[in-house]
């Protein structure tokens, strides 16, 4: 293991938040079931990257930022999600999402016979820790100054 120590005191802390939907319920024999979840942004966040997480019925995953006027911007779109390739997706330059915006994650599930990885297309699938269950978590990696940012009260 090699450790590298900073010459100066760090100015930022990297954090990760999971936009999770634990109430998912995927009907049997459904090829494109959509679930969404939103998270309000309480302070300006410079986003560094994302890590979507679903299990074997996961088919697509998308992150959007919706500003207070309702304008939507796609931050990341994965039209062909693959459980075997759970990747971190990083920006080259951080993307600033302003306070008051909403992060929306959308997941599409394939619980049909057409999904070769599906162990039981006839079963309704809900949140659970096993691979045969499902999950919906949109991890967002961002950084904040070591002095705490002001949180919008609402």
PDB file of C-alpha atoms in Angstrom:
ATOM      1  CA  UNK A   1       0.000   0.000   0.000  1.00  0.00           C
ATOM      2  CA  UNK A   2       1.274   3.464  -0.827  1.00  0.00           C
ATOM      3  CA  UNK A   3       0.073   6.502   1.053  1.00  0.00           C
ATOM      4  CA  UNK A   4       0.466  10.035  -0.205  1.00  0.00           C
ATOM      5  CA  UNK A   5       0.070  12.856   2.284  1.00  0.00           C
ATOM      6  CA  UNK A   6      -1.117  16.295   1.225  1.00  0.00           C
ATOM      7  CA  UNK A   7       1.332  19.136   1.656  1.00  0.00           C
ATOM      8  CA  UNK A   8      -1.487  21.478   2.649  1.00  0.00           C
ATOM      9  CA  UNK A   9      -4.589  21.041   4.778  1.00  0.00           C
ATOM     10  CA  UNK A  10      -7.520  19.743   2.651  1.00  0.00           C
ATOM     11  CA  UNK A  11     -10.158  22.327   1.803  1.00  0.00           C
ATOM     12  CA  UNK A  12     -12.914  19.909   0.751  1.00  0.00           C
ATOM     13  CA  UNK A  13     -14.541  16.686   1.872  1.00  0.00           C
ATOM     14  CA  UNK A  14     -15.965  14.155  -0.586  1.00  0.00           C
ATOM     15  CA  UNK A  15     -19.383  12.790   0.368  1.00  0.00           C
ATOM     16  CA  UNK A  16     -21.804  10.295  -1.121  1.00  0.00           C
ATOM     17  CA  UNK A  17     -25.571  10.346  -0.830  1.00  0.00           C
ATOM     18  CA  UNK A  18     -27.836   7.542  -1.991  1.00  0.00           C
ATOM     19  CA  UNK A  19     -31.134   8.491  -3.602  1.00  0.00           C
ATOM     20  CA  UNK A  20     -32.852   5.212  -2.697  1.00  0.00           C
ATOM     21  CA  UNK A  21     -36.369   3.925  -3.318  1.00  0.00           C
ATOM     22  CA  UNK A  22     -37.019   1.075  -0.889  1.00  0.00           C
ATOM     23  CA  UNK A  23     -40.698   0.834  -1.861  1.00  0.00           C
ATOM     24  CA  UNK A  24     -40.159  -0.547  -5.350  1.00  0.00           C
ATOM     25  CA  UNK A  25     -42.662  -3.152  -6.507  1.00  0.00           C
ATOM     26  CA  UNK A  26     -42.052  -4.696  -9.911  1.00  0.00           C
ATOM     27  CA  UNK A  27     -45.021  -6.593 -11.378  1.00  0.00           C
ATOM     28  CA  UNK A  28     -44.575 -10.047 -12.912  1.00  0.00           C
ATOM     29  CA  UNK A  29     -44.176 -10.488 -16.676  1.00  0.00           C
ATOM     30  CA  UNK A  30     -43.321  -6.796 -17.219  1.00  0.00           C
ATOM     31  CA  UNK A  31     -40.550  -5.867 -19.660  1.00  0.00           C
ATOM     32  CA  UNK A  32     -40.206  -2.143 -18.856  1.00  0.00           C
ATOM     33  CA  UNK A  33     -41.408  -1.241 -15.360  1.00  0.00           C
ATOM     34  CA  UNK A  34     -40.410   2.314 -14.336  1.00  0.00           C
ATOM     35  CA  UNK A  35     -39.685   3.540 -10.792  1.00  0.00           C
ATOM     36  CA  UNK A  36     -38.570   7.056  -9.817  1.00  0.00           C
ATOM     37  CA  UNK A  37     -37.263   8.782  -6.705  1.00  0.00           C
ATOM     38  CA  UNK A  38     -36.306  12.390  -6.010  1.00  0.00           C
ATOM     39  CA  UNK A  39     -34.045  14.166  -3.532  1.00  0.00           C
ATOM     40  CA  UNK A  40     -34.044  17.914  -2.942  1.00  0.00           C
ATOM     41  CA  UNK A  41     -30.649  19.637  -2.969  1.00  0.00           C
ATOM     42  CA  UNK A  42     -30.314  21.719   0.262  1.00  0.00           C
ATOM     43  CA  UNK A  43     -27.141  23.589  -0.815  1.00  0.00           C
ATOM     44  CA  UNK A  44     -25.064  24.064  -3.970  1.00  0.00           C
ATOM     45  CA  UNK A  45     -23.366  20.751  -4.729  1.00  0.00           C
ATOM     46  CA  UNK A  46     -20.496  20.203  -7.130  1.00  0.00           C
ATOM     47  CA  UNK A  47     -21.180  16.656  -8.360  1.00  0.00           C
ATOM     48  CA  UNK A  48     -18.133  14.521  -9.061  1.00  0.00           C
ATOM     49  CA  UNK A  49     -19.842  11.326 -10.164  1.00  0.00           C
ATOM     50  CA  UNK A  50     -22.512   8.672  -9.873  1.00  0.00           C
ATOM     51  CA  UNK A  51     -22.940   4.986  -9.166  1.00  0.00           C
ATOM     52  CA  UNK A  52     -26.323   3.496 -10.018  1.00  0.00           C
ATOM     53  CA  UNK A  53     -27.236   0.264  -8.239  1.00  0.00           C
ATOM     54  CA  UNK A  54     -29.863  -2.304  -9.211  1.00  0.00           C
ATOM     55  CA  UNK A  55     -29.857  -6.092  -9.377  1.00  0.00           C
ATOM     56  CA  UNK A  56     -30.478  -8.583 -12.214  1.00  0.00           C
ATOM     57  CA  UNK A  57     -33.760  -7.105 -13.452  1.00  0.00           C
ATOM     58  CA  UNK A  58     -32.228  -3.637 -13.852  1.00  0.00           C
ATOM     59  CA  UNK A  59     -32.449  -2.510 -17.488  1.00  0.00           C
ATOM     60  CA  UNK A  60     -31.813   1.272 -17.547  1.00  0.00           C
ATOM     61  CA  UNK A  61     -30.940   4.071 -15.124  1.00  0.00           C
ATOM     62  CA  UNK A  62     -31.023   7.852 -15.464  1.00  0.00           C
ATOM     63  CA  UNK A  63     -30.115  10.857 -13.295  1.00  0.00           C
ATOM     64  CA  UNK A  64     -31.642  14.290 -13.886  1.00  0.00           C
ATOM     65  CA  UNK A  65     -31.317  17.679 -12.195  1.00  0.00           C
ATOM     66  CA  UNK A  66     -34.508  19.732 -12.114  1.00  0.00           C
ATOM     67  CA  UNK A  67     -34.081  23.385 -11.171  1.00  0.00           C
ATOM     68  CA  UNK A  68     -36.660  25.468  -9.303  1.00  0.00           C
ATOM     69  CA  UNK A  69     -38.187  26.707 -12.579  1.00  0.00           C
ATOM     70  CA  UNK A  70     -38.836  23.086 -13.609  1.00  0.00           C
ATOM     71  CA  UNK A  71     -36.099  22.941 -16.244  1.00  0.00           C
ATOM     72  CA  UNK A  72     -34.628  19.441 -16.440  1.00  0.00           C
ATOM     73  CA  UNK A  73     -31.085  18.454 -17.400  1.00  0.00           C
ATOM     74  CA  UNK A  74     -29.899  14.875 -17.865  1.00  0.00           C
ATOM     75  CA  UNK A  75     -26.799  14.281 -15.746  1.00  0.00           C
ATOM     76  CA  UNK A  76     -26.257  10.619 -16.675  1.00  0.00           C
ATOM     77  CA  UNK A  77     -28.245   8.209 -18.850  1.00  0.00           C
ATOM     78  CA  UNK A  78     -27.486   4.492 -18.946  1.00  0.00           C
ATOM     79  CA  UNK A  79     -29.911   2.996 -21.485  1.00  0.00           C
ATOM     80  CA  UNK A  80     -28.499  -0.562 -21.141  1.00  0.00           C
ATOM     81  CA  UNK A  81     -27.708  -1.193 -17.469  1.00  0.00           C
ATOM     82  CA  UNK A  82     -25.833  -4.431 -16.744  1.00  0.00           C
ATOM     83  CA  UNK A  83     -25.688  -5.811 -13.189  1.00  0.00           C
ATOM     84  CA  UNK A  84     -22.316  -7.410 -13.980  1.00  0.00           C
ATOM     85  CA  UNK A  85     -20.781  -4.008 -14.770  1.00  0.00           C
ATOM     86  CA  UNK A  86     -21.542  -1.829 -11.743  1.00  0.00           C
ATOM     87  CA  UNK A  87     -19.451   1.199 -12.512  1.00  0.00           C
ATOM     88  CA  UNK A  88     -18.671   4.610 -11.093  1.00  0.00           C
ATOM     89  CA  UNK A  89     -19.284   7.328 -13.655  1.00  0.00           C
ATOM     90  CA  UNK A  90     -17.175  10.435 -13.029  1.00  0.00           C
ATOM     91  CA  UNK A  91     -17.199  13.913 -14.510  1.00  0.00           C
ATOM     92  CA  UNK A  92     -13.912  15.290 -15.788  1.00  0.00           C
ATOM     93  CA  UNK A  93     -14.946  18.640 -14.270  1.00  0.00           C
ATOM     94  CA  UNK A  94     -17.495  18.742 -11.404  1.00  0.00           C
ATOM     95  CA  UNK A  95     -21.067  19.652 -12.372  1.00  0.00           C
ATOM     96  CA  UNK A  96     -22.629  22.280 -10.096  1.00  0.00           C
ATOM     97  CA  UNK A  97     -26.251  21.609  -9.141  1.00  0.00           C
ATOM     98  CA  UNK A  98     -27.709  24.657  -7.372  1.00  0.00           C
ATOM     99  CA  UNK A  99     -29.490  24.708  -4.024  1.00  0.00           C
ATOM    100  CA  UNK A 100     -33.240  24.200  -4.373  1.00  0.00           C
ATOM    101  CA  UNK A 101     -32.862  21.855  -7.342  1.00  0.00           C
ATOM    102  CA  UNK A 102     -34.077  18.268  -7.271  1.00  0.00           C
ATOM    103  CA  UNK A 103     -32.102  15.190  -8.251  1.00  0.00           C
ATOM    104  CA  UNK A 104     -34.418  12.685  -9.925  1.00  0.00           C
ATOM    105  CA  UNK A 105     -33.383   9.089 -10.523  1.00  0.00           C
ATOM    106  CA  UNK A 106     -35.342   6.834 -12.852  1.00  0.00           C
ATOM    107  CA  UNK A 107     -34.853   3.077 -13.023  1.00  0.00           C
ATOM    108  CA  UNK A 108     -36.332   0.675 -15.563  1.00  0.00           C
ATOM    109  CA  UNK A 109     -36.700  -3.018 -14.720  1.00  0.00           C
ATOM    110  CA  UNK A 110     -37.197  -6.042 -16.982  1.00  0.00           C
ATOM    111  CA  UNK A 111     -39.139  -8.700 -15.077  1.00  0.00           C
ATOM    112  CA  UNK A 112     -40.133 -10.612 -18.204  1.00  0.00           C
ATOM    113  CA  UNK A 113     -39.278 -13.901 -19.836  1.00  0.00           C
ATOM    114  CA  UNK A 114     -37.117 -11.879 -22.251  1.00  0.00           C
ATOM    115  CA  UNK A 115     -34.583 -11.200 -19.476  1.00  0.00           C
ATOM    116  CA  UNK A 116     -32.258 -14.233 -19.537  1.00  0.00           C
ATOM    117  CA  UNK A 117     -30.935 -13.392 -16.033  1.00  0.00           C
ATOM    118  CA  UNK A 118     -34.427 -13.353 -14.489  1.00  0.00           C
ATOM    119  CA  UNK A 119     -34.930 -16.395 -12.215  1.00  0.00           C
ATOM    120  CA  UNK A 120     -38.736 -16.029 -11.946  1.00  0.00           C
ATOM    121  CA  UNK A 121     -40.645 -13.702 -14.315  1.00  0.00           C
ATOM    122  CA  UNK A 122     -43.914 -14.753 -12.652  1.00  0.00           C
ATOM    123  CA  UNK A 123     -42.959 -13.242  -9.291  1.00  0.00           C
ATOM    124  CA  UNK A 124     -43.616  -9.677  -8.075  1.00  0.00           C
ATOM    125  CA  UNK A 125     -40.226  -8.334  -7.004  1.00  0.00           C
ATOM    126  CA  UNK A 126     -39.600  -5.903  -4.153  1.00  0.00           C
ATOM    127  CA  UNK A 127     -36.614  -4.334  -2.394  1.00  0.00           C
ATOM    128  CA  UNK A 128     -34.252  -6.803  -0.787  1.00  0.00           C
ATOM    129  CA  UNK A 129     -30.579  -7.585  -0.177  1.00  0.00           C
ATOM    130  CA  UNK A 130     -30.322 -10.729  -2.302  1.00  0.00           C
ATOM    131  CA  UNK A 131     -29.487 -10.658  -6.005  1.00  0.00           C
ATOM    132  CA  UNK A 132     -32.889 -12.261  -6.742  1.00  0.00           C
ATOM    133  CA  UNK A 133     -34.524  -9.288  -4.964  1.00  0.00           C
ATOM    134  CA  UNK A 134     -34.157  -5.782  -6.372  1.00  0.00           C
ATOM    135  CA  UNK A 135     -32.721  -2.456  -5.310  1.00  0.00           C
ATOM    136  CA  UNK A 136     -32.867   1.092  -6.593  1.00  0.00           C
ATOM    137  CA  UNK A 137     -30.112   3.365  -5.342  1.00  0.00           C
ATOM    138  CA  UNK A 138     -28.686   6.280  -7.247  1.00  0.00           C
ATOM    139  CA  UNK A 139     -25.460   7.161  -5.469  1.00  0.00           C
ATOM    140  CA  UNK A 140     -24.270  10.738  -6.006  1.00  0.00           C
ATOM    141  CA  UNK A 141     -20.691  11.714  -5.152  1.00  0.00           C
ATOM    142  CA  UNK A 142     -20.052  15.395  -4.429  1.00  0.00           C
ATOM    143  CA  UNK A 143     -17.749  17.583  -2.391  1.00  0.00           C
ATOM    144  CA  UNK A 144     -18.259  20.310   0.202  1.00  0.00           C
ATOM    145  CA  UNK A 145     -15.911  22.824   1.818  1.00  0.00           C
ATOM    146  CA  UNK A 146     -14.632  21.664   5.185  1.00  0.00           C
ATOM    147  CA  UNK A 147     -16.525  24.620   6.624  1.00  0.00           C
ATOM    148  CA  UNK A 148     -20.124  23.390   6.578  1.00  0.00           C
ATOM    149  CA  UNK A 149     -22.323  24.873   3.818  1.00  0.00           C
ATOM    150  CA  UNK A 150     -25.497  26.707   4.776  1.00  0.00           C
ATOM    151  CA  UNK A 151     -28.481  24.391   4.480  1.00  0.00           C
ATOM    152  CA  UNK A 152     -31.697  25.802   3.108  1.00  0.00           C
ATOM    153  CA  UNK A 153     -34.420  25.624   5.766  1.00  0.00           C
ATOM    154  CA  UNK A 154     -37.763  24.442   4.486  1.00  0.00           C
TER     155      UNK A 154
END
